[in-house]
CSV table of N, CA and C in Angstrom, one decimal:
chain,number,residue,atom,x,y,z
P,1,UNK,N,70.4,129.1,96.7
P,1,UNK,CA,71.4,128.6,97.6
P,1,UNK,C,72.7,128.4,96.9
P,2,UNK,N,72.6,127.9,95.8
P,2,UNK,CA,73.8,127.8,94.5
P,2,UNK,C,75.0,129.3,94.9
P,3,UNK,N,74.0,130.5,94.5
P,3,UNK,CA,74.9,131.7,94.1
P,3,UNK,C,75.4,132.0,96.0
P,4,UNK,N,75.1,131.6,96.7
P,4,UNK,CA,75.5,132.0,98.1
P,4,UNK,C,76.6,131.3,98.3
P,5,UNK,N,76.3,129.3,97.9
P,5,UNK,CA,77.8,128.9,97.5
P,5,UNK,C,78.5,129.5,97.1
P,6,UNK,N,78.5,129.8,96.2
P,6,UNK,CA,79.3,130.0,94.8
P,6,UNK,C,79.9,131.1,95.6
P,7,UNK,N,79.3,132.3,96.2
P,7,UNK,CA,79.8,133.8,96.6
P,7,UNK,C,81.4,133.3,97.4
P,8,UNK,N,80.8,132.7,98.7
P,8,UNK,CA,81.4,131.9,99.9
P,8,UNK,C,83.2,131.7,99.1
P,9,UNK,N,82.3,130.6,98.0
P,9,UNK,CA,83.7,129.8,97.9
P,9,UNK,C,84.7,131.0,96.6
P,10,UNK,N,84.4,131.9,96.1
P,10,UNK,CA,84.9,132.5,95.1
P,10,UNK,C,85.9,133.6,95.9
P,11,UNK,N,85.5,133.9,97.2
P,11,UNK,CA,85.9,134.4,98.1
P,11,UNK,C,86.8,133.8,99.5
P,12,UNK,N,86.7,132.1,98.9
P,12,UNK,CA,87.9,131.7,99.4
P,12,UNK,C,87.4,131.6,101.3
P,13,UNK,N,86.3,132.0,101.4
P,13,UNK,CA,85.6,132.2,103.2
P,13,UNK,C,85.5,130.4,103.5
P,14,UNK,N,85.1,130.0,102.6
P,14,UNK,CA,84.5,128.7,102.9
P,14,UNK,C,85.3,127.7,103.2
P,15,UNK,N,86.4,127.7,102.2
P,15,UNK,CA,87.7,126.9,102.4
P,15,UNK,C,88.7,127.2,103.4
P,16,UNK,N,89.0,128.6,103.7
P,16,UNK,CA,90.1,129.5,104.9
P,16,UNK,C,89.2,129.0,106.3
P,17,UNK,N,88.1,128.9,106.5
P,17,UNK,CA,87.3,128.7,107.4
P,17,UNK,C,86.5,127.7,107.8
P,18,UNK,N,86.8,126.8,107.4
P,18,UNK,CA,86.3,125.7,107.3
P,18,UNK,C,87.0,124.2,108.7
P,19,UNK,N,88.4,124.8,108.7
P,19,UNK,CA,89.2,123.7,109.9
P,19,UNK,C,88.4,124.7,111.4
P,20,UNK,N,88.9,126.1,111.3
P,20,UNK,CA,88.2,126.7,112.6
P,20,UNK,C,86.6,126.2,113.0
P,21,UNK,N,86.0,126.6,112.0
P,21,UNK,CA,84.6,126.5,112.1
P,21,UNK,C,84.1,124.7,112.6
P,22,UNK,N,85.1,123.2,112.3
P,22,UNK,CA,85.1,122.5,112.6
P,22,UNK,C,85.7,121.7,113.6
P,23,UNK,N,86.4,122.7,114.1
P,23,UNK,CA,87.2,122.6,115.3
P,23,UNK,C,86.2,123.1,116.7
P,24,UNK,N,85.3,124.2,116.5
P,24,UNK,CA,84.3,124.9,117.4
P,24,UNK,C,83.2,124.2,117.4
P,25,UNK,N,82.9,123.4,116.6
P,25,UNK,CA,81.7,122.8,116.4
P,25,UNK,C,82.0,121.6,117.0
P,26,UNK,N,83.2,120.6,117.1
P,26,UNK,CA,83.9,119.8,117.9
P,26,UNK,C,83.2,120.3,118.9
P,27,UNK,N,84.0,121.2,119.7
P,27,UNK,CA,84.5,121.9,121.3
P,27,UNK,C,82.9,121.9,121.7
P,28,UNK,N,82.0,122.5,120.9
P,28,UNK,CA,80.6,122.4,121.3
P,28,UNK,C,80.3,121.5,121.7
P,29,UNK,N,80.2,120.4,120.7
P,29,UNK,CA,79.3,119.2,120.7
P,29,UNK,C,80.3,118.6,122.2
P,30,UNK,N,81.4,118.4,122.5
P,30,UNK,CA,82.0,117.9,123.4
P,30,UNK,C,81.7,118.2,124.7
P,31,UNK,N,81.5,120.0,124.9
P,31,UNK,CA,81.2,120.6,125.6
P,31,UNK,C,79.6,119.9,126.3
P,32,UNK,N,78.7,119.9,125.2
P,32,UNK,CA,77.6,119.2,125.0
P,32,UNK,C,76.9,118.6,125.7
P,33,UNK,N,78.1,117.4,125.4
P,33,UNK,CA,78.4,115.7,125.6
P,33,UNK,C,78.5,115.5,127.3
P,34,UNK,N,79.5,116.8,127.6
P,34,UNK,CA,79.6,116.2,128.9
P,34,UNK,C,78.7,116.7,129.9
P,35,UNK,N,77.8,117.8,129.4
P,35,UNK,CA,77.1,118.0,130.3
P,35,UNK,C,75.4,117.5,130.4
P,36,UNK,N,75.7,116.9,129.4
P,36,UNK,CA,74.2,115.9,129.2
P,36,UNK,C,74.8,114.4,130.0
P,37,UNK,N,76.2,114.3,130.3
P,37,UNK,CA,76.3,112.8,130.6
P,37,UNK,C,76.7,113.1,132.5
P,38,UNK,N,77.0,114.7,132.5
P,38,UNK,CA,77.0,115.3,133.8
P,38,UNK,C,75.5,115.5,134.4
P,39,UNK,N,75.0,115.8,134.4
P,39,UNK,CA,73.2,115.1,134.2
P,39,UNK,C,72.5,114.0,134.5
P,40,UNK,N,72.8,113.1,133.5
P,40,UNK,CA,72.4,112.1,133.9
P,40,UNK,C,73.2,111.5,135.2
P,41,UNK,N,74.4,111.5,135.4
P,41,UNK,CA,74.8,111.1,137.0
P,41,UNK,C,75.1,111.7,137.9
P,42,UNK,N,73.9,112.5,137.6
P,42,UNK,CA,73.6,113.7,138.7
P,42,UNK,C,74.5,114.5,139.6
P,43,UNK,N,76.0,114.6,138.5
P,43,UNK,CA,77.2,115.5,139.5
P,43,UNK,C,77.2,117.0,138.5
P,44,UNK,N,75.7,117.2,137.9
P,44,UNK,CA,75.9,118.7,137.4
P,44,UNK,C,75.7,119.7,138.4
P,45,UNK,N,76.8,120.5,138.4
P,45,UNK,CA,76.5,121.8,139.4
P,45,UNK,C,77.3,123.1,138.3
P,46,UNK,N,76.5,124.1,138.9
P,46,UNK,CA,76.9,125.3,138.0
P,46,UNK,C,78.6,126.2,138.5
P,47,UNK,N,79.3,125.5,139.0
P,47,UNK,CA,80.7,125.9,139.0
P,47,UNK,C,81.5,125.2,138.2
P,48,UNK,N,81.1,123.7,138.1
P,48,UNK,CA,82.0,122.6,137.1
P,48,UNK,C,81.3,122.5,135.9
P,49,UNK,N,79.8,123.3,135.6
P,49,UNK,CA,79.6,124.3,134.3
P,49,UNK,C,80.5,125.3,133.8
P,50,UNK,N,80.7,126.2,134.8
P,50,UNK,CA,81.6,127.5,134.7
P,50,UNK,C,82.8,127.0,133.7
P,51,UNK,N,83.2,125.5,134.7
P,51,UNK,CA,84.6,125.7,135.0
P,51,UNK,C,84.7,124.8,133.3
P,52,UNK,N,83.7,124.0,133.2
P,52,UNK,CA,83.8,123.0,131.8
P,52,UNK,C,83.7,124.2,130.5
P,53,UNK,N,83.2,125.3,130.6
P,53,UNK,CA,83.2,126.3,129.7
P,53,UNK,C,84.7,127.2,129.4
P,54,UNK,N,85.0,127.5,130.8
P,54,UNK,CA,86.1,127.8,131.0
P,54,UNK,C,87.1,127.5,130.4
P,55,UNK,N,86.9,126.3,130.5
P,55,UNK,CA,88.4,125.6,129.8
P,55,UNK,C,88.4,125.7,128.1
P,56,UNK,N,87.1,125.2,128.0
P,56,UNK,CA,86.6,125.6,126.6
P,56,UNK,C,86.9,126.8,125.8
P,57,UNK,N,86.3,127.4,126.5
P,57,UNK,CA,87.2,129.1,125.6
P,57,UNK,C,88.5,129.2,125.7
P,58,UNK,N,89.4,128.7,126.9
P,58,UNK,CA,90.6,128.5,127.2
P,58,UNK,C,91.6,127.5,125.7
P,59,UNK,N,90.6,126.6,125.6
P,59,UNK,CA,91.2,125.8,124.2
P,59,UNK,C,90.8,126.6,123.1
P,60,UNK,N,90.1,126.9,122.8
P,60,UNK,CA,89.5,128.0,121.4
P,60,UNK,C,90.5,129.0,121.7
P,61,UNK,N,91.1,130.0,122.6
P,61,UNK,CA,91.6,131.0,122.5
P,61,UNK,C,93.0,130.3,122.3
P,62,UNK,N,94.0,129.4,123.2
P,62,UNK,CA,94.7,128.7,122.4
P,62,UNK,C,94.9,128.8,121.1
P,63,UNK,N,94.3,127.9,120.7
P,63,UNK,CA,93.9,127.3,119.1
P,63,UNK,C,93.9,128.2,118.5
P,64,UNK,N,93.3,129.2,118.3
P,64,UNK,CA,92.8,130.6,117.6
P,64,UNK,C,94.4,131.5,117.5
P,65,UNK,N,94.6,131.7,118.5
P,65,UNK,CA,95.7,132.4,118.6
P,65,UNK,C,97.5,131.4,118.2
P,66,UNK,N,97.1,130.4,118.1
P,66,UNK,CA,98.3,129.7,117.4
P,66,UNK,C,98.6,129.8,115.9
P,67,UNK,N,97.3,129.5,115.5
P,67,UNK,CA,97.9,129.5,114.0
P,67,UNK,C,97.1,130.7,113.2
């Protein structure tokens, strides 16, 4: 596991990639969030799925394409 570090970071992947890759992992876990709590008060339906995804890639493609 060491030399796979080591590859990653000599190569500069780990650090350049590191705000994105924790920014999507946010968006996930949010995404997540609201559909486990959309669930439990039983207003999940598969259009305000769509639409909660939607927006989701909508902010990633944003984001992504800014900086």
């Amino acid at each position: 596991i060491q030399a796979f570090v080591d590859e990653l970071t000599a190569r500069n992947v780990a650090r350049g990639m590191s705000p994105s890759a924790a920014r999507r992992a946010a968006l996930c876990g949010l995404v997540g969030g609201l559909f486990v709590l959309m669930r439990g008060q039983d207003v999940f339906s598969i259009p305000l799925a769509l639409f909660v995804v939607a927006m989701a890639v909508l902010v990633e493609l944003t984001l992504s394409l800014r900086g």
